[in-house]
Amino acid sequence: MKITAEHLARGAYVYVRQSTADQLVNNPESRRRQYGLAERARSLGWKDAIVIDEDLGRSGSGISRPGFEKLLAAICEGRVGAVLAIEASRLARNGRDWHTLIEFCGLVGTLIIDEDGIYEPRHPNDRLLLGMKGTMSELELSILRARSIEALKQKARRGELFLAVAIGYVKSGRNRIEKDPDLRIREAIDLVFRRFDELQSIRQVHLWLRSEGIMLPAVNYTRAAERAIVWKLPVYNTVHHILTNPVYAGAYAFGRTGSKVTIEAGRKRILRGIRRDRADWEVLLIDHHEGYLSWHDFERNQRLITDNATSKGLVPRGALRRGELLLGGLLRCGHCGRKLHVSYSGSNGNTGRYHCRGA
C-alpha cells in the first residue's frame, strides 16, 4: 500500500481547475467531479480534504495561477500528504510546472492521486509514468490548439469568420454582415466620416462631437442580451476605431493584431493586441460587403491620419522650408474649419502665407 500513516498525518489537497469562463458556465459536471475528489480522499483514509479552486477559469498553459502556487507552497512546507486531481492536465499543461510539481512531491514524499491510480514520485516507475502523462497532456493541448487555430484561419480566408461585429453592421445569416437597419446608427457613422473629410483630424472630430453633445452608438454586452446598443458621448478611441477600421470601407480583414510572448518573474506572459503593418495582415478581402466609404477614400484617410501623427515621430505634411513651423497643424479656417496650409513666394521662397484649400 502506497498510502502510509505519514501521508495520512498530513493533509489531502484537491486541486480544482477549469481553463475558461465558458467551461465554468457550460461544463458544471466536470467541476462537480473535481470537487467530488474530496470524498475520495476521505474514503482513502484522510479525515478531511483541503480544496484549492482559485484557478477556476484560468488556463494551465503557463500564465500565472495563484492556486497552483499555493499548492506548491503547501507541498514545500511539508503539509501535503497527497495531491488529488481528475487527471494530470488539471494540474499543469506545460512541462515546466508539471515536472516542478513532481520534483517537489518527490522531495517531501507527497503522493499524486488521479482517477487512474496512486503515484509515489520517489519510485522510478511511478515517476516515469507521471512524466509521460505530463508530456502527453502538453502534446494534446498543442494539437488541439493548432487544429482550432487552423480551422479559424480557413474560415477567415473565406471572409466568413466574425468573432465580433462592428458598430454599424449586423450579421446577415451565419457568414455575412450587412449595414445595420437602424437609420440612426447608420447616420451617426456617416456623420463621423463627413466631419473627418471637413476637419481632417481625428482629434478635431472627437472635440466637435463632444462640444455638440452628439452621442455615438456603442455595444454593451449583458447577461440578459448578448449584444445591446447604447448611446453615449464618444471618447477618442471610439472615433479612432471607426476611422481606421477597414470594415467600414467594405473590406474584410483578419490578423490585424498579433501577440508577443515574454518572460516575467519566471512566468510566461502574453501581450496581445500588438498592431501589425498592413502587409503582415493574414487576410484582406476588398469589396467584401457594403461599406460606408470607398476603399480609395479609406486609404486616403489613413494617409492623412499618418501625416497627422507628428507625435509619433513621422514627417508632417509639407516642407518646413526655413526655420520651424511653430503653428503648423494648429491654425484653422474660421469659415469651414479646415487646416490652413502655408505657401511660399518670393525669389528665395522665404515669404510664407497661410491659406485654406477649400476657399
Tab-separated table of C-alpha atoms in Angstrom:
chain	number	residue	atom	x	y	z
A	1	MET	CA	0.000	0.000	0.000
A	2	LYS	CA	1.494	3.342	-1.054
A	3	ILE	CA	-0.560	5.357	1.457
A	4	THR	CA	1.185	5.311	4.844
A	5	ALA	CA	0.440	6.783	8.260
A	6	GLU	CA	2.872	9.599	7.459
A	7	HIS	CA	0.793	10.580	4.430
A	8	LEU	CA	-2.449	10.430	6.422
A	9	ALA	CA	-0.931	12.602	9.148
A	10	ARG	CA	-0.610	15.377	6.601
A	11	GLY	CA	-3.422	16.929	4.587
A	12	ALA	CA	-5.012	15.817	1.333
A	13	TYR	CA	-5.244	18.668	-1.181
A	14	VAL	CA	-7.784	18.626	-4.017
A	15	TYR	CA	-6.825	20.856	-6.938
A	16	VAL	CA	-9.831	22.105	-8.935
A	17	ARG	CA	-9.425	23.959	-12.242
A	18	GLN	CA	-11.272	24.719	-15.451
A	19	SER	CA	-9.487	26.558	-18.239
A	20	THR	CA	-12.014	29.148	-19.429
A	21	ALA	CA	-15.029	31.142	-18.277
A	22	ASP	CA	-17.077	29.345	-20.946
A	23	GLN	CA	-16.286	25.995	-19.297
A	24	LEU	CA	-17.403	27.398	-15.949
A	25	VAL	CA	-20.800	28.220	-17.429
A	26	ASN	CA	-21.346	25.211	-19.690
A	27	ASN	CA	-19.430	22.331	-18.047
A	28	PRO	CA	-20.619	22.087	-14.441
A	29	GLU	CA	-20.315	18.267	-14.453
A	30	SER	CA	-16.528	18.407	-14.785
A	31	ARG	CA	-16.342	20.800	-11.845
A	32	ARG	CA	-18.661	18.562	-9.824
A	33	ARG	CA	-16.375	15.565	-10.479
A	34	GLN	CA	-13.352	17.513	-9.317
A	35	TYR	CA	-14.983	18.637	-6.084
A	36	GLY	CA	-16.043	15.016	-5.575
A	37	LEU	CA	-12.377	14.061	-5.117
A	38	ALA	CA	-12.642	15.353	-1.542
A	39	GLU	CA	-14.931	12.406	-0.781
A	40	ARG	CA	-12.446	10.025	-2.412
A	41	ALA	CA	-9.700	11.390	-0.154
A	42	ARG	CA	-11.831	10.614	2.880
A	43	SER	CA	-12.508	7.119	1.584
A	44	LEU	CA	-8.732	6.562	1.305
A	45	GLY	CA	-8.221	7.400	4.977
A	46	TRP	CA	-7.836	11.166	5.254
A	47	LYS	CA	-10.111	12.813	7.789
A	48	ASP	CA	-10.696	15.828	5.585
A	49	ALA	CA	-9.534	17.361	2.336
A	50	ILE	CA	-8.487	20.913	1.537
A	51	VAL	CA	-9.887	22.184	-1.770
A	52	ILE	CA	-7.901	24.715	-3.839
A	53	ASP	CA	-10.101	26.278	-6.514
A	54	GLU	CA	-8.582	29.740	-7.042
A	55	ASP	CA	-7.637	28.786	-10.615
A	56	LEU	CA	-11.156	28.262	-11.929
A	57	GLY	CA	-11.334	29.991	-15.319
A	58	ARG	CA	-7.541	30.067	-15.733
A	59	SER	CA	-5.588	28.222	-18.391
A	60	GLY	CA	-2.944	25.723	-17.342
A	61	SER	CA	-0.665	26.523	-20.290
A	62	GLY	CA	1.697	28.843	-18.492
A	63	ILE	CA	0.015	32.021	-17.209
A	64	SER	CA	0.007	32.973	-13.550
A	65	ARG	CA	-2.032	30.588	-11.406
A	66	PRO	CA	-2.304	31.606	-7.723
A	67	GLY	CA	-3.981	28.336	-6.773
A	68	PHE	CA	-1.163	26.252	-8.224
A	69	GLU	CA	1.415	28.468	-6.489
A	70	LYS	CA	-0.467	27.978	-3.224
A	71	LEU	CA	-0.375	24.201	-3.757
A	72	LEU	CA	3.386	24.219	-4.393
A	73	ALA	CA	3.980	26.318	-1.271
A	74	ALA	CA	1.989	23.872	0.876
A	75	ILE	CA	3.944	20.916	-0.587
A	76	CYS	CA	7.299	22.560	0.128
A	77	GLU	CA	6.222	23.241	3.721
A	78	GLY	CA	5.517	19.522	4.208
A	79	ARG	CA	1.800	19.991	4.852
A	80	VAL	CA	0.564	17.866	1.938
A	81	GLY	CA	0.287	14.098	2.102
A	82	ALA	CA	-1.409	13.733	-1.295
A	83	VAL	CA	-2.496	15.871	-4.233
A	84	LEU	CA	-5.718	14.771	-5.901
A	85	ALA	CA	-6.858	15.749	-9.402
A	86	ILE	CA	-9.098	14.251	-12.095
A	87	GLU	CA	-6.135	13.974	-14.456
A	88	ALA	CA	-2.651	15.316	-14.990
A	89	SER	CA	-3.880	18.105	-17.284
A	90	ARG	CA	-5.811	19.649	-14.368
A	91	LEU	CA	-2.538	20.185	-12.516
A	92	ALA	CA	-0.410	21.526	-15.375
A	93	ARG	CA	-0.441	21.823	-19.165
A	94	ASN	CA	3.226	22.692	-19.592
A	95	GLY	CA	6.350	20.678	-18.832
A	96	ARG	CA	7.886	23.247	-16.510
A	97	ASP	CA	5.005	23.260	-13.987
A	98	TRP	CA	4.397	19.529	-14.218
A	99	HIS	CA	7.990	18.486	-13.612
A	100	THR	CA	8.341	21.087	-10.843
A	101	LEU	CA	5.343	19.529	-9.119
A	102	ILE	CA	6.763	16.014	-9.496
A	103	GLU	CA	10.158	17.152	-8.177
A	104	PHE	CA	8.714	18.836	-5.096
A	105	CYS	CA	6.401	15.898	-4.333
A	106	GLY	CA	9.359	13.514	-4.615
A	107	LEU	CA	11.498	15.589	-2.243
A	108	VAL	CA	8.931	15.699	0.581
A	109	GLY	CA	7.184	12.363	-0.056
A	110	THR	CA	3.824	13.641	-1.319
A	111	LEU	CA	1.602	11.287	-3.313
A	112	ILE	CA	-0.183	12.237	-6.544
A	113	ILE	CA	-3.616	10.658	-6.996
A	114	ASP	CA	-5.867	10.779	-10.035
A	115	GLU	CA	-8.725	8.629	-11.301
A	116	ASP	CA	-6.305	6.068	-12.728
A	117	GLY	CA	-4.238	5.372	-9.663
A	118	ILE	CA	-1.923	6.426	-6.843
A	119	TYR	CA	1.636	7.509	-7.684
A	120	GLU	CA	4.688	7.836	-5.488
A	121	PRO	CA	7.093	10.284	-7.228
A	122	ARG	CA	10.010	8.781	-5.277
A	123	HIS	CA	9.600	5.483	-7.124
A	124	PRO	CA	11.314	5.435	-10.567
A	125	ASN	CA	8.458	3.628	-12.316
A	126	ASP	CA	5.809	5.988	-10.963
A	127	ARG	CA	7.985	8.981	-11.748
A	128	LEU	CA	8.400	7.776	-15.337
A	129	LEU	CA	4.666	7.257	-15.719
A	130	LEU	CA	3.907	10.703	-14.316
A	131	GLY	CA	6.417	12.282	-16.677
A	132	MET	CA	4.800	10.553	-19.648
A	133	LYS	CA	1.338	11.699	-18.533
A	134	GLY	CA	2.531	15.287	-18.360
A	135	THR	CA	4.159	15.065	-21.794
A	136	MET	CA	1.021	13.585	-23.348
A	137	SER	CA	-1.117	16.281	-21.758
A	138	GLU	CA	1.143	19.013	-23.148
A	139	LEU	CA	1.118	17.396	-26.598
A	140	GLU	CA	-2.667	17.088	-26.532
A	141	LEU	CA	-3.022	20.794	-25.779
A	142	SER	CA	-0.670	21.734	-28.633
A	143	ILE	CA	-2.534	19.555	-31.140
A	144	LEU	CA	-5.951	20.860	-30.110
A	145	ARG	CA	-4.774	24.462	-30.256
A	146	ALA	CA	-3.157	24.001	-33.674
A	147	ARG	CA	-6.311	22.401	-35.099
A	148	SER	CA	-8.512	25.129	-33.682
A	149	ILE	CA	-6.350	27.974	-34.997
A	150	GLU	CA	-6.082	26.459	-38.476
A	151	ALA	CA	-9.861	25.984	-38.630
A	152	LEU	CA	-10.357	29.648	-37.724
A	153	LYS	CA	-7.841	30.760	-40.355
A	154	GLN	CA	-9.514	28.718	-43.082
A	155	LYS	CA	-12.840	30.315	-42.283
A	156	ALA	CA	-11.211	33.759	-42.203
A	157	ARG	CA	-9.670	33.222	-45.653
A	158	ARG	CA	-13.217	32.836	-46.983
A	159	GLY	CA	-14.278	36.028	-45.209
A	160	GLU	CA	-16.742	34.150	-43.014
A	161	LEU	CA	-15.220	34.454	-39.538
A	162	PHE	CA	-16.837	37.104	-37.338
A	163	LEU	CA	-15.765	36.950	-33.709
A	164	ALA	CA	-17.462	40.324	-33.216
A	165	VAL	CA	-19.470	42.651	-35.439
A	166	ALA	CA	-18.502	46.322	-35.691
A	167	ILE	CA	-20.949	49.050	-34.767
A	168	GLY	CA	-22.994	49.934	-37.842
A	169	TYR	CA	-23.229	46.327	-39.038
A	170	VAL	CA	-25.265	43.263	-38.129
A	171	LYS	CA	-24.889	39.615	-39.053
A	172	SER	CA	-26.830	38.509	-42.108
A	173	GLY	CA	-27.185	34.771	-41.884
A	174	ARG	CA	-24.257	32.864	-40.456
A	175	ASN	CA	-21.314	34.048	-42.536
A	176	ARG	CA	-22.175	37.547	-43.811
A	177	ILE	CA	-22.695	41.050	-42.477
A	178	GLU	CA	-24.739	43.984	-43.732
A	179	LYS	CA	-25.396	47.557	-42.689
A	180	ASP	CA	-27.460	47.984	-39.547
A	181	PRO	CA	-31.132	48.558	-40.460
A	182	ASP	CA	-31.327	51.210	-37.712
A	183	LEU	CA	-31.207	54.544	-39.603
A	184	ARG	CA	-29.967	56.451	-36.555
A	185	ILE	CA	-26.921	54.200	-36.243
A	186	ARG	CA	-26.078	54.475	-39.947
A	187	GLU	CA	-26.399	58.269	-39.896
A	188	ALA	CA	-24.144	58.514	-36.837
A	189	ILE	CA	-21.396	56.528	-38.576
A	190	ASP	CA	-21.797	58.594	-41.755
A	191	LEU	CA	-21.521	61.784	-39.702
A	192	VAL	CA	-18.105	60.735	-38.341
A	193	PHE	CA	-16.733	60.262	-41.859
A	194	ARG	CA	-18.265	63.503	-43.156
A	195	ARG	CA	-16.776	65.543	-40.333
A	196	PHE	CA	-13.390	63.936	-40.855
A	197	ASP	CA	-13.498	64.958	-44.524
A	198	GLU	CA	-14.056	68.523	-43.370
A	199	LEU	CA	-11.788	68.723	-40.326
A	200	GLN	CA	-9.138	66.163	-41.445
A	201	SER	CA	-8.203	65.292	-37.864
A	202	ILE	CA	-9.431	62.547	-35.540
A	203	ARG	CA	-8.890	64.785	-32.540
A	204	GLN	CA	-10.905	67.634	-34.055
A	205	VAL	CA	-13.752	65.290	-34.958
A	206	HIS	CA	-13.760	63.992	-31.393
A	207	LEU	CA	-13.761	67.511	-29.917
A	208	TRP	CA	-16.539	68.624	-32.266
A	209	LEU	CA	-18.752	65.669	-31.357
A	210	ARG	CA	-18.241	66.323	-27.650
A	211	SER	CA	-18.841	70.066	-27.968
A	212	GLU	CA	-22.061	69.496	-29.908
A	213	GLY	CA	-23.212	66.830	-27.475
A	214	ILE	CA	-23.593	64.268	-30.252
A	215	MET	CA	-23.682	60.688	-28.994
A	216	LEU	CA	-22.433	57.663	-30.903
A	217	PRO	CA	-23.645	54.062	-30.645
A	218	ALA	CA	-21.651	51.540	-28.632
A	219	VAL	CA	-22.048	47.861	-27.814
A	220	ASN	CA	-22.988	46.822	-24.312
A	221	TYR	CA	-22.813	43.117	-23.509
A	222	THR	CA	-25.140	41.989	-20.733
A	223	ARG	CA	-26.354	38.658	-19.443
A	224	ALA	CA	-29.922	39.440	-20.471
A	225	ALA	CA	-28.954	40.379	-24.060
A	226	GLU	CA	-25.789	39.270	-25.744
A	227	ARG	CA	-25.394	42.482	-27.762
A	228	ALA	CA	-27.231	45.665	-26.884
A	229	ILE	CA	-26.691	49.126	-28.425
A	230	VAL	CA	-26.259	52.079	-26.069
A	231	TRP	CA	-25.708	55.741	-26.941
A	232	LYS	CA	-23.080	57.858	-25.210
A	233	LEU	CA	-20.661	60.705	-25.823
A	234	PRO	CA	-17.650	59.307	-27.683
A	235	VAL	CA	-14.131	59.015	-26.355
A	236	TYR	CA	-11.155	59.476	-28.645
A	237	ASN	CA	-10.589	55.735	-29.116
A	238	THR	CA	-14.164	55.286	-30.372
A	239	VAL	CA	-13.677	57.858	-33.128
A	240	HIS	CA	-10.217	56.468	-33.946
A	241	HIS	CA	-11.594	52.936	-34.254
A	242	ILE	CA	-14.341	54.000	-36.673
A	243	LEU	CA	-11.959	55.964	-38.887
A	244	THR	CA	-9.234	53.296	-39.033
A	245	ASN	CA	-11.259	50.080	-39.216
A	246	PRO	CA	-11.280	48.717	-42.807
A	247	VAL	CA	-14.669	47.090	-42.232
A	248	TYR	CA	-16.295	50.490	-42.832
A	249	ALA	CA	-14.685	50.564	-46.293
A	250	GLY	CA	-16.357	47.283	-47.206
A	251	ALA	CA	-13.207	45.211	-46.578
A	252	TYR	CA	-12.795	42.052	-44.531
A	253	ALA	CA	-9.552	41.999	-42.536
A	254	PHE	CA	-8.201	39.288	-40.260
A	255	GLY	CA	-4.931	39.216	-38.341
A	256	ARG	CA	-4.529	42.983	-37.953
A	257	THR	CA	-3.079	42.448	-34.488
A	258	GLY	CA	-0.702	39.855	-33.097
A	259	SER	CA	0.723	38.734	-29.776
A	260	LYS	CA	4.148	38.616	-28.190
A	261	VAL	CA	5.386	36.200	-25.550
A	262	THR	CA	7.666	37.497	-22.812
A	263	ILE	CA	9.103	36.011	-19.628
A	264	GLU	CA	8.443	37.903	-16.397
A	265	ALA	CA	9.403	36.578	-12.974
A	266	GLY	CA	9.972	33.146	-14.492
A	267	ARG	CA	6.454	33.050	-15.965
A	268	LYS	CA	5.173	33.294	-19.495
A	269	ARG	CA	3.268	36.479	-20.224
A	270	ILE	CA	1.366	37.028	-23.470
A	271	LEU	CA	0.992	40.594	-24.744
A	272	ARG	CA	-1.989	40.755	-27.094
A	273	GLY	CA	-3.319	43.418	-29.418
A	274	ILE	CA	0.015	44.414	-30.979
A	275	ARG	CA	-0.783	46.171	-34.265
A	276	ARG	CA	0.721	44.773	-37.460
A	277	ASP	CA	1.591	46.547	-40.688
A	278	ARG	CA	-0.955	46.044	-43.436
A	279	ALA	CA	1.496	43.881	-45.389
A	280	ASP	CA	1.516	41.444	-42.442
A	281	TRP	CA	-2.274	41.057	-42.172
A	282	GLU	CA	-3.248	37.445	-42.721
A	283	VAL	CA	-6.405	38.208	-44.717
A	284	LEU	CA	-7.603	41.315	-46.567
A	285	LEU	CA	-10.633	40.982	-48.861
A	286	ILE	CA	-11.670	44.245	-50.524
A	287	ASP	CA	-15.289	44.746	-51.678
A	288	HIS	CA	-16.420	42.060	-49.255
A	289	HIS	CA	-19.606	43.871	-48.172
A	290	GLU	CA	-21.305	47.253	-48.448
A	291	GLY	CA	-19.176	49.983	-46.897
A	292	TYR	CA	-19.753	53.467	-45.518
A	293	LEU	CA	-16.989	54.797	-47.795
A	294	SER	CA	-14.954	53.524	-50.715
A	295	TRP	CA	-11.629	51.736	-50.331
A	296	HIS	CA	-9.939	54.609	-52.169
A	297	ASP	CA	-11.311	57.126	-49.645
A	298	PHE	CA	-10.318	54.860	-46.763
A	299	GLU	CA	-6.698	54.707	-47.936
A	300	ARG	CA	-6.662	58.470	-48.392
A	301	ASN	CA	-7.922	58.870	-44.817
A	302	GLN	CA	-5.220	56.540	-43.499
A	303	ARG	CA	-2.504	58.554	-45.233
A	304	LEU	CA	-3.920	61.736	-43.722
A	305	ILE	CA	-4.072	60.196	-40.244
A	306	THR	CA	-0.461	59.060	-40.614
A	307	ASP	CA	0.567	62.551	-41.729
A	308	ASN	CA	-1.132	63.997	-38.659
A	309	ALA	CA	0.730	61.663	-36.278
A	310	THR	CA	3.629	64.029	-35.698
A	311	SER	CA	3.798	62.955	-32.068
A	312	LYS	CA	4.943	59.525	-33.284
A	313	GLY	CA	7.993	60.965	-34.996
A	314	LEU	CA	6.553	60.858	-38.516
A	315	VAL	CA	7.284	63.608	-41.015
A	316	PRO	CA	4.392	66.103	-41.170
A	317	ARG	CA	2.858	67.103	-44.469
A	318	GLY	CA	4.583	69.869	-46.394
A	319	ALA	CA	8.122	71.141	-46.339
A	320	LEU	CA	9.215	73.204	-43.356
A	321	ARG	CA	11.489	75.270	-45.597
A	322	ARG	CA	13.449	77.765	-43.490
A	323	GLY	CA	13.066	77.514	-39.726
A	324	GLU	CA	10.465	75.566	-37.739
A	325	LEU	CA	6.767	75.925	-38.462
A	326	LEU	CA	5.557	76.645	-34.934
A	327	LEU	CA	1.855	76.859	-35.802
A	328	GLY	CA	1.763	74.007	-38.312
A	329	GLY	CA	-1.396	71.961	-37.857
A	330	LEU	CA	-2.879	74.376	-35.286
A	331	LEU	CA	-4.313	77.180	-37.402
A	332	ARG	CA	-7.718	76.522	-38.956
A	333	CYS	CA	-10.030	78.398	-41.266
A	334	GLY	CA	-12.678	80.360	-39.362
A	335	HIS	CA	-15.187	79.676	-42.105
A	336	CYS	CA	-15.003	75.918	-42.768
A	337	GLY	CA	-12.732	74.593	-40.021
A	338	ARG	CA	-10.150	73.072	-42.368
A	339	LYS	CA	-6.433	73.216	-41.600
A	340	LEU	CA	-4.608	76.212	-43.008
A	341	HIS	CA	-1.725	75.420	-45.336
A	342	VAL	CA	1.317	77.566	-45.966
A	343	SER	CA	2.669	78.512	-49.389
A	344	TYR	CA	5.954	80.261	-50.059
A	345	SER	CA	6.644	83.027	-52.541
A	346	GLY	CA	9.431	85.464	-53.317
A	347	SER	CA	12.665	84.886	-55.155
A	348	ASN	CA	14.090	82.652	-52.427
A	349	GLY	CA	10.783	81.212	-51.216
A	350	ASN	CA	11.175	82.959	-47.846
A	351	THR	CA	7.742	84.599	-47.685
A	352	GLY	CA	5.075	82.289	-46.292
A	353	ARG	CA	1.304	82.806	-46.494
A	354	TYR	CA	-1.413	80.722	-44.871
A	355	HIS	CA	-4.480	79.860	-46.925
A	356	CYS	CA	-7.413	77.427	-46.922
A	357	ARG	CA	-7.554	74.900	-49.733
A	358	GLY	CA	-11.332	74.820	-49.506
A	359	ALA	CA	-11.642	78.536	-50.232
